[in-house]
PDB file of C-alpha atoms in Angstrom:
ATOM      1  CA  UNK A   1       0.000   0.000   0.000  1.00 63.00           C
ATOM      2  CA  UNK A   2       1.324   3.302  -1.065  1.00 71.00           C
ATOM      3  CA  UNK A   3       1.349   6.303   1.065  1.00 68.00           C
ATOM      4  CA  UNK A   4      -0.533   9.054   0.260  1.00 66.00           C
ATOM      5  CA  UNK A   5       0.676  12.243  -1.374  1.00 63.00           C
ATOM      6  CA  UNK A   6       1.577  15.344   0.509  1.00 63.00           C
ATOM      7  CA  UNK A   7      -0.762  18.708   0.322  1.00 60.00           C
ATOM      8  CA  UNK A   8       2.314  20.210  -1.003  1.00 55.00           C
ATOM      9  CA  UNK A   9       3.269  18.525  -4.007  1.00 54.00           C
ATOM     10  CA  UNK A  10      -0.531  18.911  -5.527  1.00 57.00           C
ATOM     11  CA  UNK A  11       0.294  23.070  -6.046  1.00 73.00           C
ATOM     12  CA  UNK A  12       3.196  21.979  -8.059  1.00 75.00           C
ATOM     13  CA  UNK A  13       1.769  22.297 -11.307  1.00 82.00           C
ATOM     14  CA  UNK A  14       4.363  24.007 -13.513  1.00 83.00           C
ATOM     15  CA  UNK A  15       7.394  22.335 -15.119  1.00 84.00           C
ATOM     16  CA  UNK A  16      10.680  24.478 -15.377  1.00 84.00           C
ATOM     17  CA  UNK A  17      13.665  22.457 -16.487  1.00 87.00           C
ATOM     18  CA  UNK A  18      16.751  23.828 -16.353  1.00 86.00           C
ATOM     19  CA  UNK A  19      20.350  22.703 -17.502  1.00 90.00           C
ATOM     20  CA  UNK A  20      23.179  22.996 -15.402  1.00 90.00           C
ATOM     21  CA  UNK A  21      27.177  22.206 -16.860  1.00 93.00           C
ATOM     22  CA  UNK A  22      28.896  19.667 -14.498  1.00 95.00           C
ATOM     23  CA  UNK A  23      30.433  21.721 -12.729  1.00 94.00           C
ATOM     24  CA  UNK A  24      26.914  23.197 -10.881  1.00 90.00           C
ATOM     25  CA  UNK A  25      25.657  20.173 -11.298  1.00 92.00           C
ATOM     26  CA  UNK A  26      28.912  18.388  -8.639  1.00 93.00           C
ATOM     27  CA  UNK A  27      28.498  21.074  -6.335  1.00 91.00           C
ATOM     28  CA  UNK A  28      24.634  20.726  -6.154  1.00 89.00           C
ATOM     29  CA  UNK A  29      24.923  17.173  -5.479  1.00 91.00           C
ATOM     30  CA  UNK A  30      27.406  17.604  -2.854  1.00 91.00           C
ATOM     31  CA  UNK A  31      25.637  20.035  -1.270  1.00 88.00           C
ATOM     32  CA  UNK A  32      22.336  17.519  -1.321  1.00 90.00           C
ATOM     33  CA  UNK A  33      23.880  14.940   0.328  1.00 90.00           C
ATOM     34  CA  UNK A  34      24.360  17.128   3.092  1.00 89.00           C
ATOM     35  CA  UNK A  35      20.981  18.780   3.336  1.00 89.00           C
ATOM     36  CA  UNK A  36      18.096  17.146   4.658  1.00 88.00           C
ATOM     37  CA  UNK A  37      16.573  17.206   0.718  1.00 89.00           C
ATOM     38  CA  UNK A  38      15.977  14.061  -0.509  1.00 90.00           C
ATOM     39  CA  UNK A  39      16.366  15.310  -4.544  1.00 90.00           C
ATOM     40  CA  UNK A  40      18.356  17.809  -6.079  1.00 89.00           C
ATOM     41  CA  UNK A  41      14.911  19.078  -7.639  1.00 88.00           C
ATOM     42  CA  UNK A  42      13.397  19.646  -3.927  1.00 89.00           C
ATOM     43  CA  UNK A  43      16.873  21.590  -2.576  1.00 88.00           C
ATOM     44  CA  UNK A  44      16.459  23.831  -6.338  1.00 87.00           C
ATOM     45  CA  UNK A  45      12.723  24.536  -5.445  1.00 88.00           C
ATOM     46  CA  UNK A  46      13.321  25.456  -2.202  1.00 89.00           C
ATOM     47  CA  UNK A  47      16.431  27.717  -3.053  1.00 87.00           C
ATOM     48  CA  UNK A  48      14.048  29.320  -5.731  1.00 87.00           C
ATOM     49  CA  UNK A  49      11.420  29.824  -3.126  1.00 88.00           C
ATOM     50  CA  UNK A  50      13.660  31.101  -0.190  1.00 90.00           C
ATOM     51  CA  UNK A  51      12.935  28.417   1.506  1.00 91.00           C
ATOM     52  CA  UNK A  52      15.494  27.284   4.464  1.00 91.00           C
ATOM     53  CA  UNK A  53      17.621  24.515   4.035  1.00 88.00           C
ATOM     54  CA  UNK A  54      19.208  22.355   6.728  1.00 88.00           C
ATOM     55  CA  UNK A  55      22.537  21.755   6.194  1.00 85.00           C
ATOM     56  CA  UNK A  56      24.153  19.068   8.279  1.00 83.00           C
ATOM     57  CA  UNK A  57      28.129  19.010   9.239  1.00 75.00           C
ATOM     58  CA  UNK A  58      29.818  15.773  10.421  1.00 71.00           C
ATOM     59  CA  UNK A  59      32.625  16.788  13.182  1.00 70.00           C
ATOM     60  CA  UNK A  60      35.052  14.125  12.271  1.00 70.00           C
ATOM     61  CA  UNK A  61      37.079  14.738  15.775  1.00 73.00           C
ATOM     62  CA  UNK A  62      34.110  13.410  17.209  1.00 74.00           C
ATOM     63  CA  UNK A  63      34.455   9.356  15.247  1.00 76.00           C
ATOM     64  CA  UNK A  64      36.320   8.150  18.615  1.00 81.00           C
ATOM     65  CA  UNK A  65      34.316   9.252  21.251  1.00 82.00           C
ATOM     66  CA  UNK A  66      31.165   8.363  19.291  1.00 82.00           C
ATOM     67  CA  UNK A  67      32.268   4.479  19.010  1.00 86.00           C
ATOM     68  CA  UNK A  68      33.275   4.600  22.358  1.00 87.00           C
ATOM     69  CA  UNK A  69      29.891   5.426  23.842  1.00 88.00           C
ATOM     70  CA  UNK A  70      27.940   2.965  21.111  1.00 88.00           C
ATOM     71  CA  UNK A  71      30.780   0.096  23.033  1.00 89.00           C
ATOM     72  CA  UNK A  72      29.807   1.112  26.381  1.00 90.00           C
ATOM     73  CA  UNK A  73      26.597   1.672  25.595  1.00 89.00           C
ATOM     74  CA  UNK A  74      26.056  -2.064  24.219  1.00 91.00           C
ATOM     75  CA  UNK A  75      27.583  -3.118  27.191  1.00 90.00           C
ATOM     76  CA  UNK A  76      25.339  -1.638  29.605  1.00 90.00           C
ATOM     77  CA  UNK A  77      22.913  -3.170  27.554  1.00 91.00           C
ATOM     78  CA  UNK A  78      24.389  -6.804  27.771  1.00 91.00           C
ATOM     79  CA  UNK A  79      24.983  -6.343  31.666  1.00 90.00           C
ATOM     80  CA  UNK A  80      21.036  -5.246  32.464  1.00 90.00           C
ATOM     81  CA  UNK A  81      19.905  -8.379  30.742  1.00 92.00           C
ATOM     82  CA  UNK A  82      22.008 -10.250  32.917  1.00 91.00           C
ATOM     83  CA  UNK A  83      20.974  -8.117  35.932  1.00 90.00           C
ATOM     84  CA  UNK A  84      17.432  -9.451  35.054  1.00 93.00           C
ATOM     85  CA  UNK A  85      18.492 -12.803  34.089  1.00 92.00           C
ATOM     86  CA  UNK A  86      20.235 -13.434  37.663  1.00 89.00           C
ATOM     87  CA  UNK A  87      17.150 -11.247  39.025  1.00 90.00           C
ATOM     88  CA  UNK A  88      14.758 -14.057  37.808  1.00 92.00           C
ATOM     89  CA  UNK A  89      16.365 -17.012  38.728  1.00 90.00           C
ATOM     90  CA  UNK A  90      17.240 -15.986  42.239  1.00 89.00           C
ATOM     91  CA  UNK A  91      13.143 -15.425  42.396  1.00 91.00           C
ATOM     92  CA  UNK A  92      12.724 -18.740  41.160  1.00 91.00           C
ATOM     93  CA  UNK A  93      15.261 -20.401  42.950  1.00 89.00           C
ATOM     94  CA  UNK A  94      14.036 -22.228  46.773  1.00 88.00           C
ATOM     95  CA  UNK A  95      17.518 -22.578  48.452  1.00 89.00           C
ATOM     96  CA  UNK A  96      18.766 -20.012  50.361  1.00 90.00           C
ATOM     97  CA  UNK A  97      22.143 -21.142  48.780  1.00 90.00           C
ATOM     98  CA  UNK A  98      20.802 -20.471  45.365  1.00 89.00           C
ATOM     99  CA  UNK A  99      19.797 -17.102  46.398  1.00 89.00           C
ATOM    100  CA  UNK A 100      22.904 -15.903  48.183  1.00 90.00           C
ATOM    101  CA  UNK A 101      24.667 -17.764  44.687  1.00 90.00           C
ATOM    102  CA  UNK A 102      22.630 -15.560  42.627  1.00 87.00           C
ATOM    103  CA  UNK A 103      22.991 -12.133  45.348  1.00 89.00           C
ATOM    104  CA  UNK A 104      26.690 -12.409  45.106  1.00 90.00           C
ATOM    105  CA  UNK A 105      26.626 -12.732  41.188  1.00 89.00           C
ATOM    106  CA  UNK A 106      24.256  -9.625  40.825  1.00 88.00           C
ATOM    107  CA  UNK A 107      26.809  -7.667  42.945  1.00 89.00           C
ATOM    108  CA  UNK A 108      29.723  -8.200  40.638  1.00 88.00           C
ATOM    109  CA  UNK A 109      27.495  -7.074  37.902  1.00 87.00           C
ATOM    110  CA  UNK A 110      26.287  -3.973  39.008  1.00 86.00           C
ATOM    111  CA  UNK A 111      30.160  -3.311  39.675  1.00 86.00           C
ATOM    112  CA  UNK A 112      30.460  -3.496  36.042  1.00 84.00           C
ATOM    113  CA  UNK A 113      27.588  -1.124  35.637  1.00 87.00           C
ATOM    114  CA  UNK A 114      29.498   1.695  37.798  1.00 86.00           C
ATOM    115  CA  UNK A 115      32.823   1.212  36.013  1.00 86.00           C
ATOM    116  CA  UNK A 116      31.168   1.823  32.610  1.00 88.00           C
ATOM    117  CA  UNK A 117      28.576   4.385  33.820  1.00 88.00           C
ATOM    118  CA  UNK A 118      32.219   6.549  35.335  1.00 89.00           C
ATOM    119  CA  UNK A 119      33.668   5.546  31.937  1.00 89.00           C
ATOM    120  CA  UNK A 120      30.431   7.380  30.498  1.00 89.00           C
ATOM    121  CA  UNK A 121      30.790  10.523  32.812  1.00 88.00           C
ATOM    122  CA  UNK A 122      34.502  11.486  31.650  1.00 89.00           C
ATOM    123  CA  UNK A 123      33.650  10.701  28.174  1.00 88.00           C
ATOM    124  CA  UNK A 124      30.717  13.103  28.459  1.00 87.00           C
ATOM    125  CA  UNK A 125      32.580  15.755  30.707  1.00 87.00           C
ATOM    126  CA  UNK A 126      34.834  15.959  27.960  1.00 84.00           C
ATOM    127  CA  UNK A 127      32.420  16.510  25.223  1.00 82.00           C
ATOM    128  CA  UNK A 128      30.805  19.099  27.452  1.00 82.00           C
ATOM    129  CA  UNK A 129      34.072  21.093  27.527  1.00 81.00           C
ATOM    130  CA  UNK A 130      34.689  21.386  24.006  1.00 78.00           C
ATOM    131  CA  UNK A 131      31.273  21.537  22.630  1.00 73.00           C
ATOM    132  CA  UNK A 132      29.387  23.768  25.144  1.00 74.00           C
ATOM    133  CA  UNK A 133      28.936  27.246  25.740  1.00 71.00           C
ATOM    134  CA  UNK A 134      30.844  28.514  29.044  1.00 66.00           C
TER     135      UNK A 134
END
């Protein structure tokens, strides 16, 4: 099932075509992939409209700590479902060996959890410094 058309694109009756040497036509696809246009033809109507376009910059300084925080995030992410993996079986569990078993395990966990999370904090402080007003 398609998805209906926009409002917009019915008042767009008109045809202009327009040709552009390669030169224009490089820069104007450049500057597309960085927009949030989807076409060349939408970024040149909404230049000849005065329309505002979003242009997008990618910090490449920023690659590192960006991985870094997808890593630690994932393994925050592995570490909860443990959490509530050792969480269910010590509710399951009868023995009150089990259970101390299962307390003790959870522990060392959640000591994971605060090396990561104070991992997360300096990675974060340092952002904060060079990307935020003082």
């Amino acid at each position: 099932m398609s998805r209906p058309k926009k409002a917009e694109q019915e008042q767009f009756r008109h045809l202009i075509r327009v040709r552009v040497n390669d030169a224009v036509y490089e820069r104007l696809t450049k500057l597309q992939k960085q927009t949030d246009c989807r076409s060349i033809c939408e970024m040149a109507r909404k230049i000849l409209s005065s329309e505002r376009i979003n242009v997008f910059h990618r910090e490449a300084s920023l690659n590192g700590p960006m991985e870094e925080l997808a890593l630690i995030r994932k393994e925050l992410k592995a570490i909860g479902i443990n959490i509530n993996q050792q969480t269910h079986h010590f509710h399951i569990s009868e023995n009150s060996n089990e259970r101390a078993f299962f307390v003790s395990k959870t522990a060392t966990l959640y000591k994971g959890v605060d090396n990561k999370v104070d991992q997360l904090l300096l990675i974060v402080t340092k952002l904060a410094e060079k990307w935020l007003p003082k």
